[in-house]
Coordinates of C-alpha atoms and ligand atoms in Angstrom, one line a residue:
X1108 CA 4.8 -18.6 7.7
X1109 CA 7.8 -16.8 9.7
X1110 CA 9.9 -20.3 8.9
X1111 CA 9.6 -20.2 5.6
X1112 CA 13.0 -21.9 4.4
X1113 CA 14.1 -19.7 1.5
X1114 CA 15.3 -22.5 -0.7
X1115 CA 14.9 -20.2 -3.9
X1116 CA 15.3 -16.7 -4.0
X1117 CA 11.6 -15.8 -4.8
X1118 CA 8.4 -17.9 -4.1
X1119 CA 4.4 -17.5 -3.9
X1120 CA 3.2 -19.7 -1.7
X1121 CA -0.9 -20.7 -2.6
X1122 CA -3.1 -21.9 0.0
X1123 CA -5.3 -24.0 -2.1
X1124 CA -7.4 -24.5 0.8
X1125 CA -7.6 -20.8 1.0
X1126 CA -9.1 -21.1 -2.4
X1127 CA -11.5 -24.3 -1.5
X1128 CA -12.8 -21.9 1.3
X1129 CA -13.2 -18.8 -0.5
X1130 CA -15.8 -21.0 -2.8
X1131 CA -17.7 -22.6 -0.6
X1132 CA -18.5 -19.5 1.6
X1133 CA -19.4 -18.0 -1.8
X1134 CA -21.8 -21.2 -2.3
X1135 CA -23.4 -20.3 0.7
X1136 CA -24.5 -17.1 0.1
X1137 CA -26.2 -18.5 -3.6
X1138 CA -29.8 -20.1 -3.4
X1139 CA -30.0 -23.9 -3.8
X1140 CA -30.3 -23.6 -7.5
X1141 CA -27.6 -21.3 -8.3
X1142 CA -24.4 -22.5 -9.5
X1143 CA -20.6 -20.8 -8.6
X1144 CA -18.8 -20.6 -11.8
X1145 CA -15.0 -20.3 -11.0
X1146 CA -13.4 -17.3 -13.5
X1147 CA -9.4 -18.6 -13.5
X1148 CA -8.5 -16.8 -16.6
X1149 CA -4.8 -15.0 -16.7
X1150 CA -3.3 -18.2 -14.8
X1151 CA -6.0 -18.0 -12.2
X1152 CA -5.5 -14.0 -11.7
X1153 CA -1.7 -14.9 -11.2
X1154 CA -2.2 -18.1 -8.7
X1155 CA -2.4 -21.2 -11.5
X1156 CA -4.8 -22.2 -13.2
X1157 CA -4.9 -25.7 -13.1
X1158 CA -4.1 -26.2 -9.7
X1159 CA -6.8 -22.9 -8.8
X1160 CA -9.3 -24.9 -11.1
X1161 CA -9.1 -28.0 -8.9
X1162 CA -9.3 -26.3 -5.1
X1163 CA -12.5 -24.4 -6.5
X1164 CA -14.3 -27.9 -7.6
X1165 CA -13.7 -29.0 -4.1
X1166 CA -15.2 -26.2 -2.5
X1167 CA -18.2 -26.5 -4.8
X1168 CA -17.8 -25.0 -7.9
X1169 CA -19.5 -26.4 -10.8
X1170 CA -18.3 -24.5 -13.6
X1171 CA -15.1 -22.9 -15.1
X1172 CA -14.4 -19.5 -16.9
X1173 CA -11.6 -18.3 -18.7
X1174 CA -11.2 -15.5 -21.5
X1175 CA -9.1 -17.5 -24.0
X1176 CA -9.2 -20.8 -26.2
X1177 CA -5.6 -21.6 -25.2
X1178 CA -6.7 -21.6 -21.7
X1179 CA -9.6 -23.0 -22.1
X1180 CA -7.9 -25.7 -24.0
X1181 CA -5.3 -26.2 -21.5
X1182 CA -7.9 -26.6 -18.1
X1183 CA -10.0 -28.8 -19.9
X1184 CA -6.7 -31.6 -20.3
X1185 CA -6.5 -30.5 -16.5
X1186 CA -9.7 -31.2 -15.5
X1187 CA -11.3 -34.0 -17.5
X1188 CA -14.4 -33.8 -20.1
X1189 CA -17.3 -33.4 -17.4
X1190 CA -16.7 -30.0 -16.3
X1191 CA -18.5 -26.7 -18.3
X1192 CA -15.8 -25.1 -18.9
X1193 CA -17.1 -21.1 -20.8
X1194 CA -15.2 -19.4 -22.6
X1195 CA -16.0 -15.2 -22.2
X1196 CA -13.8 -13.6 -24.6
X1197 CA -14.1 -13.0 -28.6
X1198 CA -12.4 -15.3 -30.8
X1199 CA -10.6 -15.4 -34.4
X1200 CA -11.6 -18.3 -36.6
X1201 CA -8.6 -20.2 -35.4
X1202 CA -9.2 -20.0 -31.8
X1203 CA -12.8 -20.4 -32.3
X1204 CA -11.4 -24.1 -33.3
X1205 CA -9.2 -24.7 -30.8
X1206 CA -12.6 -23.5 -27.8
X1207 CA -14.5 -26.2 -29.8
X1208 CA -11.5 -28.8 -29.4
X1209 CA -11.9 -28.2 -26.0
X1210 CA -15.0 -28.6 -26.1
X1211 CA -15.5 -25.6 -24.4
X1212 CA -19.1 -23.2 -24.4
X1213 CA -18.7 -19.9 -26.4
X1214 CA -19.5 -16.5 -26.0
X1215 CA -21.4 -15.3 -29.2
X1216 CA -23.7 -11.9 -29.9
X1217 CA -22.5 -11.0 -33.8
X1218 CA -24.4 -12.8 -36.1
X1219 CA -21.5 -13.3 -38.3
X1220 CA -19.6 -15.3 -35.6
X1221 CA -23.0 -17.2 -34.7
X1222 CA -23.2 -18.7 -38.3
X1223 CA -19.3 -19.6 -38.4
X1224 CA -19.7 -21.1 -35.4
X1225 CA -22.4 -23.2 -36.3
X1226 CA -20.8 -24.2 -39.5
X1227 CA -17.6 -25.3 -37.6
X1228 CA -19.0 -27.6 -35.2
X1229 CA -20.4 -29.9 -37.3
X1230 CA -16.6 -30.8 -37.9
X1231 CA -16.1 -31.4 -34.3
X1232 CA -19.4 -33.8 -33.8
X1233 CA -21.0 -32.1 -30.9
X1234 CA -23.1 -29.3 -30.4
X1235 CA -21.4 -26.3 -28.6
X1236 CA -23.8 -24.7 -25.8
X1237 CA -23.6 -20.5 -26.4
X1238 CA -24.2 -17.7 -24.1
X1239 CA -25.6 -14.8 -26.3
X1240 CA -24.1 -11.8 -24.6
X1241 CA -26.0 -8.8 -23.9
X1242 CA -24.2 -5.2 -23.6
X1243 CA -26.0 -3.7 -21.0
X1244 CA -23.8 -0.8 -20.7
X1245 CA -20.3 -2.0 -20.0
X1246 CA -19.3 -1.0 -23.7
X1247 CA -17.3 -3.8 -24.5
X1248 CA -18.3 -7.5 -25.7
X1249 CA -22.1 -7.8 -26.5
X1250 CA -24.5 -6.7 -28.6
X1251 CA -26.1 -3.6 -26.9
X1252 CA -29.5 -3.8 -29.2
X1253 CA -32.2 -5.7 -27.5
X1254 CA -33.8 -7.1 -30.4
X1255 CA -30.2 -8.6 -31.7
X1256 CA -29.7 -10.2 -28.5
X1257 CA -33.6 -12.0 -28.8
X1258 CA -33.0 -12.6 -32.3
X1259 CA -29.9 -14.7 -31.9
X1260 CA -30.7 -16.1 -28.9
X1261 CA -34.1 -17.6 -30.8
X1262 CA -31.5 -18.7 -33.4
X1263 CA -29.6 -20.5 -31.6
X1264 CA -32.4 -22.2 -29.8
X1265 CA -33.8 -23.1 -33.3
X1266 CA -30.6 -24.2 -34.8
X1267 CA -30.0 -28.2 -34.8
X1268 CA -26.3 -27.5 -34.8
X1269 CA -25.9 -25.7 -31.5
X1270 CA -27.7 -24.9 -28.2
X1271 CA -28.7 -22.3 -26.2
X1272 CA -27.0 -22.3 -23.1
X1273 CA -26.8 -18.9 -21.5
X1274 CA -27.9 -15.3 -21.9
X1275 CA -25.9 -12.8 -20.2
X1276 CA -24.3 -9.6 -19.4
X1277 CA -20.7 -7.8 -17.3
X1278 CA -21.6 -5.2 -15.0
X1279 CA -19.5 -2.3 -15.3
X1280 CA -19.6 -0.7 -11.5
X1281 CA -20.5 -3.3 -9.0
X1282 CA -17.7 -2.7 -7.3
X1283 CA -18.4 0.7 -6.5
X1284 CA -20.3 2.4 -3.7
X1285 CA -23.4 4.1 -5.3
X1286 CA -25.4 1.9 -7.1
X1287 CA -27.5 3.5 -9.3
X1288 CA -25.4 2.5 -12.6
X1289 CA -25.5 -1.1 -11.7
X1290 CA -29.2 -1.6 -10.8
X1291 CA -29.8 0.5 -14.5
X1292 CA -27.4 -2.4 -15.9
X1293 CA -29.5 -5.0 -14.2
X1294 CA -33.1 -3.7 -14.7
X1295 CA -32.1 -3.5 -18.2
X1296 CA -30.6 -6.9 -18.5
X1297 CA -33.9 -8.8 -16.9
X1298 CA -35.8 -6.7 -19.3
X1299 CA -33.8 -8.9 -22.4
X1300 CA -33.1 -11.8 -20.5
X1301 CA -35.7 -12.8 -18.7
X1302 CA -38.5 -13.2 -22.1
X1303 CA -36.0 -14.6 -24.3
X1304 CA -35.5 -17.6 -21.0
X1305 CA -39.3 -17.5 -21.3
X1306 CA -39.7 -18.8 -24.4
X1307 CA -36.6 -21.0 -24.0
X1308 CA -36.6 -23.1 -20.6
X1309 CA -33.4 -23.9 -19.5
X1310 CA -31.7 -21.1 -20.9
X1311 CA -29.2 -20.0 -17.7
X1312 CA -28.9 -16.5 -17.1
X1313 CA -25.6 -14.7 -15.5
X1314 CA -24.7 -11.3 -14.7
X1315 CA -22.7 -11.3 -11.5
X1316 CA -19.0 -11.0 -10.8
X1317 CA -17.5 -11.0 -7.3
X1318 CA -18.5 -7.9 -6.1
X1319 CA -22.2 -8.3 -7.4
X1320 CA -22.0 -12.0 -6.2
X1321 CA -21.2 -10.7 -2.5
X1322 CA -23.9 -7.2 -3.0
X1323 CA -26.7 -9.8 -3.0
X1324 CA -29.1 -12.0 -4.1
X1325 CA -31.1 -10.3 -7.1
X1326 CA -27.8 -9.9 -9.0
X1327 CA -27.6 -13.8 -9.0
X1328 CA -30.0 -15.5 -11.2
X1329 CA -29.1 -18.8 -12.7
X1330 CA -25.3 -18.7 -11.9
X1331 CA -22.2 -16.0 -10.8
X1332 CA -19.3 -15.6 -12.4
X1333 CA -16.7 -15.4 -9.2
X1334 CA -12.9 -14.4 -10.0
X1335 CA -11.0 -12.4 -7.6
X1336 CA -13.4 -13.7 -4.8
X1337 CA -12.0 -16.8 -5.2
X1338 CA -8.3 -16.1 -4.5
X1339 CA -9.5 -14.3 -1.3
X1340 CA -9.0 -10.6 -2.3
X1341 CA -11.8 -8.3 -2.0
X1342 CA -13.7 -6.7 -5.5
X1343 CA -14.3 -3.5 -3.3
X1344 CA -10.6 -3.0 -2.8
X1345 CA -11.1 -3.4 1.3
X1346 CA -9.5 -5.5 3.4
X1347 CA -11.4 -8.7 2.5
X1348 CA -11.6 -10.3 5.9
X1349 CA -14.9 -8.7 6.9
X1350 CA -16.2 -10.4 3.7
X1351 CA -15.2 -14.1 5.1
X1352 CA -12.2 -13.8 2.2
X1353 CA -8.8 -15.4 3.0
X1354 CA -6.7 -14.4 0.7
X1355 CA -4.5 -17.8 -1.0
X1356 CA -1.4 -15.9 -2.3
X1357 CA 1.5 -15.1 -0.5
X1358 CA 5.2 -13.7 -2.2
X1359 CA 8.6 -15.0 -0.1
X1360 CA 12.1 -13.5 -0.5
X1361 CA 15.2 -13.5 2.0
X1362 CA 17.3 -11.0 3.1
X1363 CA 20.7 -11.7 0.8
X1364 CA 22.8 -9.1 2.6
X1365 CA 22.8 -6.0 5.6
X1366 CA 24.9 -3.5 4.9
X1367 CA 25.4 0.0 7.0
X1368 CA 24.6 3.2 5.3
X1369 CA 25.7 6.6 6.5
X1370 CA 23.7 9.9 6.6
X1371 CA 23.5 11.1 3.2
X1372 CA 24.8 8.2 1.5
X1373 CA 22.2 6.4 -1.5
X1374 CA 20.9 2.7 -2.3
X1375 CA 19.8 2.0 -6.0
X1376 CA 19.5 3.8 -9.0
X1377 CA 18.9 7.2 -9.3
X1378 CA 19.8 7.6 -5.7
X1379 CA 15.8 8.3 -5.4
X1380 CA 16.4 7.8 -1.7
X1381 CA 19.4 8.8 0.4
X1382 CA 19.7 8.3 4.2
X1383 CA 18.6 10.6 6.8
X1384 CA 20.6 9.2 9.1
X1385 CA 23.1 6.4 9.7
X1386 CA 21.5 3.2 9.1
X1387 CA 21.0 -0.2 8.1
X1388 CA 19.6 -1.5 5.0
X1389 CA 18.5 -4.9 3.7
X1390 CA 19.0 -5.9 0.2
X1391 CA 16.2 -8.3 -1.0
X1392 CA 16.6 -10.8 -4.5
X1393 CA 13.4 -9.6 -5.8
X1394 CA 12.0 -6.7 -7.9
X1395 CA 9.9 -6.2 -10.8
X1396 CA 11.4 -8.7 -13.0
X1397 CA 9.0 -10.8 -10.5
X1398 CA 6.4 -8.8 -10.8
X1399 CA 7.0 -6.8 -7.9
X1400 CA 6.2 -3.2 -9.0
X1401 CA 8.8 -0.8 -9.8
X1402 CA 6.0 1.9 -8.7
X1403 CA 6.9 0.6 -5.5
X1404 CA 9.9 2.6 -5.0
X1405 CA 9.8 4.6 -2.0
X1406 CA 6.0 3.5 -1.4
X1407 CA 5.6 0.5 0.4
X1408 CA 6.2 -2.0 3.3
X1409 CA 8.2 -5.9 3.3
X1410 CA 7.7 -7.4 6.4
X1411 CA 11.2 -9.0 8.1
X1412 CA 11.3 -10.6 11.2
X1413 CA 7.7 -9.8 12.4
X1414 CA 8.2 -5.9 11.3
X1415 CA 7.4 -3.8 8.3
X1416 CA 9.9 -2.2 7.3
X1417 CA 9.8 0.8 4.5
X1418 CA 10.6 0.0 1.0
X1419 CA 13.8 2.7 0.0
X1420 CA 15.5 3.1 -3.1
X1421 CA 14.5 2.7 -6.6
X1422 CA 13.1 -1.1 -7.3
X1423 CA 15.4 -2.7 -9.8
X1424 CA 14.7 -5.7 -12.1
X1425 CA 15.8 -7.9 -9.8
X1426 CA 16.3 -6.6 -6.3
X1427 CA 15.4 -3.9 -3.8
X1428 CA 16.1 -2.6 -0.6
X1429 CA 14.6 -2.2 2.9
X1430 CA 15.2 0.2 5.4
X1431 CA 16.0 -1.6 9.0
X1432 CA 17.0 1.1 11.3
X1433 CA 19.3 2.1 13.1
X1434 CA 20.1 -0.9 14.9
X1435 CA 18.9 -4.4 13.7
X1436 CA 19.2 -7.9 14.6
X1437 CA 17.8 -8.9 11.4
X1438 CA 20.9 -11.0 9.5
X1439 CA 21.4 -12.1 5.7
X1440 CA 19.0 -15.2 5.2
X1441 CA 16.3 -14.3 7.2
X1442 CA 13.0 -14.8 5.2
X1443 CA 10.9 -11.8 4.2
X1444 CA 7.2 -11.2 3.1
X1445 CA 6.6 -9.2 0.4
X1446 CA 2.7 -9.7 0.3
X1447 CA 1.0 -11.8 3.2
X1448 CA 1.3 -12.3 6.6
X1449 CA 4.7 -13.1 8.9
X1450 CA 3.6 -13.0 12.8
X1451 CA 1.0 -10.3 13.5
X1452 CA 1.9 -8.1 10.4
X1453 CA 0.4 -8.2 7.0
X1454 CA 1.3 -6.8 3.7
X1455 CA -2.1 -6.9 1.6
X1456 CA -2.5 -7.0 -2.2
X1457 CA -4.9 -4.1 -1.6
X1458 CA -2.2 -2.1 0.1
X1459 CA 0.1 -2.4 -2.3
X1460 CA -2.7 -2.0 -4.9
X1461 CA -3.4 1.5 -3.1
X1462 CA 0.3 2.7 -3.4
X1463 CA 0.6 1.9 -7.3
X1464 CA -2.9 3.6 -8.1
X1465 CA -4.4 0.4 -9.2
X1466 CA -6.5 -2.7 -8.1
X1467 CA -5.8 -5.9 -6.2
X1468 CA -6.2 -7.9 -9.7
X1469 CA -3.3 -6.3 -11.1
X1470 CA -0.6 -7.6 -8.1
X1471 CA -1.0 -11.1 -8.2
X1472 CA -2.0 -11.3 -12.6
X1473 CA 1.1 -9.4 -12.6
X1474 CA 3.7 -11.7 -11.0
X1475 CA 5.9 -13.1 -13.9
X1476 CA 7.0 -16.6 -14.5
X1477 CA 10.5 -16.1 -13.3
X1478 CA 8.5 -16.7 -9.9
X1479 CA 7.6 -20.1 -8.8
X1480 CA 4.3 -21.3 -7.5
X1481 CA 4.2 -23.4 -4.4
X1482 CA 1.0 -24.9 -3.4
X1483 CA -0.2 -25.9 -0.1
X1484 CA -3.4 -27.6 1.0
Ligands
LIG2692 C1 -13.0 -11.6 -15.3 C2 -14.5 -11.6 -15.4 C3 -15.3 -12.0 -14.3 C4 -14.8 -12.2 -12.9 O1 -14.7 -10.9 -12.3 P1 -14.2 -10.8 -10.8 O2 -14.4 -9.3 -10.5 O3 -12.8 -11.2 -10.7 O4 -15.1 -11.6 -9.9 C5 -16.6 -12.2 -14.5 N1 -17.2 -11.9 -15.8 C6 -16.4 -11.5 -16.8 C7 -17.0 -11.3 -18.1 C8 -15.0 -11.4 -16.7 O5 -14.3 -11.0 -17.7

């Protein structure tokens, strides 16, 4: 991707492809009867979500997830009326009717919401399919009483106006190393789940995000819920190659000047970072107006001309600077990676996830509008 033209100062380049890929080798590690749920909620963790939504169908997705009825509204005008598209999140009474204009299948384990929700859709002539959420000790959305989650989940069977779709449950630590939270999570969620599917055939269940997707097969059940898989980055914060991930996002910039710095002198504010010695320094149009983390300062890598070269200076809204060296050939308008490969050197989203203290989620959900998504296939 060295010859990246720079015709705009910022741009993330998506391999769609990358994305197609990433699904299908998850496919391949699911049994026959197992179905890949796509999660492309937050704009497709920062990639777009339409265009995310469409590379995953090829590579064998069957279903959609998102976490909102605005984006759950706008995939399904994307992707036609044939595709499940599940809505995880909680809803107010108005977004509950804009998930049910879309036709969308709800997350539901208070009772209150249940009988609203079963009032409301006879307004919109169908009945939504719910997935009665169990809290099996993530602590956030679900019910964590047993007995609530089979008492719903028998209402909703018996209730003309809806149907049962789904029980499930979010793992809270399958990303980490000792597993003795997560197989407490899942022996406690077949305990619920697997009765209540007993008595109601056809009732999917689903537990599994990425990382418990790749961990293994008893985490899979009916269907996974894949998300950061699917872009290529790795759940366990590695680098993701071992796993078969290609990862589908890549952030251009150019170099928009070279300028010589003396010993002692200081780029950017705050002078965080003053020369050691007499050097040159390239200024780069991008910074965390972009999404390109301020907490970078000081503490990471952009790679010009097939090096990486040290991030110095304070990152400003909308530039930053790079040290070159003492002598460079690099000249203004050479193209320059901030996350991805340019000849044999990669910047990774877990590297730079490393250096701000968080995960690989956060870099690409956090690039802002101001920069534009190309897509490649
Ligand atoms: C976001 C989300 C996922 C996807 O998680 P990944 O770790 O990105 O695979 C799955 N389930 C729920 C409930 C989520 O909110």
């Amino acid at each position: 991707m060295s010859g990246h033209d720079p015709f705009q100062r910022v741009t993330a380049i998506v391999d769609l492809g990358a994305v197609e890929r990433n699904c299908r080798m998850l496919r391949s590690r699911l049994a026959a009867g197992t179905e890949l749920c796509a999660v492309v909620k937050a704009d497709g963790y920062g990639h777009g979500m339409g265009e995310c939504a469409d590379a995953a169908l090829r590579g064998g997705a069957t279903r959609l997830a998102v976490a909102t009825a605005t984006e759950a509204f706008e995939l399904r005008e994307r992707v036609g009326a044939e595709v499940p598209i599940f809505v995880m999140g909680a809803l107010t009474g108005a977004e509950l009717d804009v998930a049910l204009q879309a036709r969308a299948e709800l997350n539901v384990w208070r009772a209150d919401f249940f009988d609203a929700l079963a009032e409301r859709a006879g307004m919109f002539g169908f009945r939504p399919r719910i997935h009665v959420k169990y809290d099996s000790g993530m602590g956030r959305l679900g019910d964590r009483e047993p007995y609530g989650v089979a008492r719903l989940a028998d209402a909703a069977a018996d209730d003309e106006r809806v149907e049962l779709a789904g029980v499930w449950t979010h793992f809270a630590t399958a990303d980490e190393e000792d597993e003795g939270y997560l197989r407490g999570q899942l022996e406690s969620f077949r305990e619920v789940a697997l009765p209540i599917q007993q008595r109601h055939p056809g009732t999917v269940l689903h537990a599994a995000n990425s990382a418990a997707t790749l961990r293994g097969p008893e985490f899979h059940f009916g269907m996974v819920r894949c998300g950061i898989a699917v872009y290529g980055l790795d759940p366990f914060g590695r680098d993701g190659e071992g796993a078969g991930l290609e990862p589908a996002l890549s952030l251009h910039t150019y170099v928009a000047d070279v300028k010589r710095i003396h010993a002692g002198e200081s780029v950017g504010y705050g002078r965080s970072w003053r020369a050691p010695a007499d050097t040159w320094v390239g200024v780069l149009p991008i910074g965390y107006g972009d999404g390109y983390r301020r907490g970078l300062s000081n503490a990471a890598e952009v790679v010009v001309g097939g090096v990486r070269r040290p991030v110095v200076g304070t990152i400003s809204m909308d530039n930053m600077t790079v040290d070159l060296g003492a002598e460079t050939d690099v000249e203004p308008g050479q193209p320059a990676v901030a996350l991805g490969d340019q000849g044999d050197e990669r910047v990774a989203a877990e590297l730079l996830a490393e250096r701000l203290g968080t995960i690989n989620y956060e870099i690409t959900t956090g690039l802002t509008r101001r920069v534009p998504r190309a897509y490649r296939t």
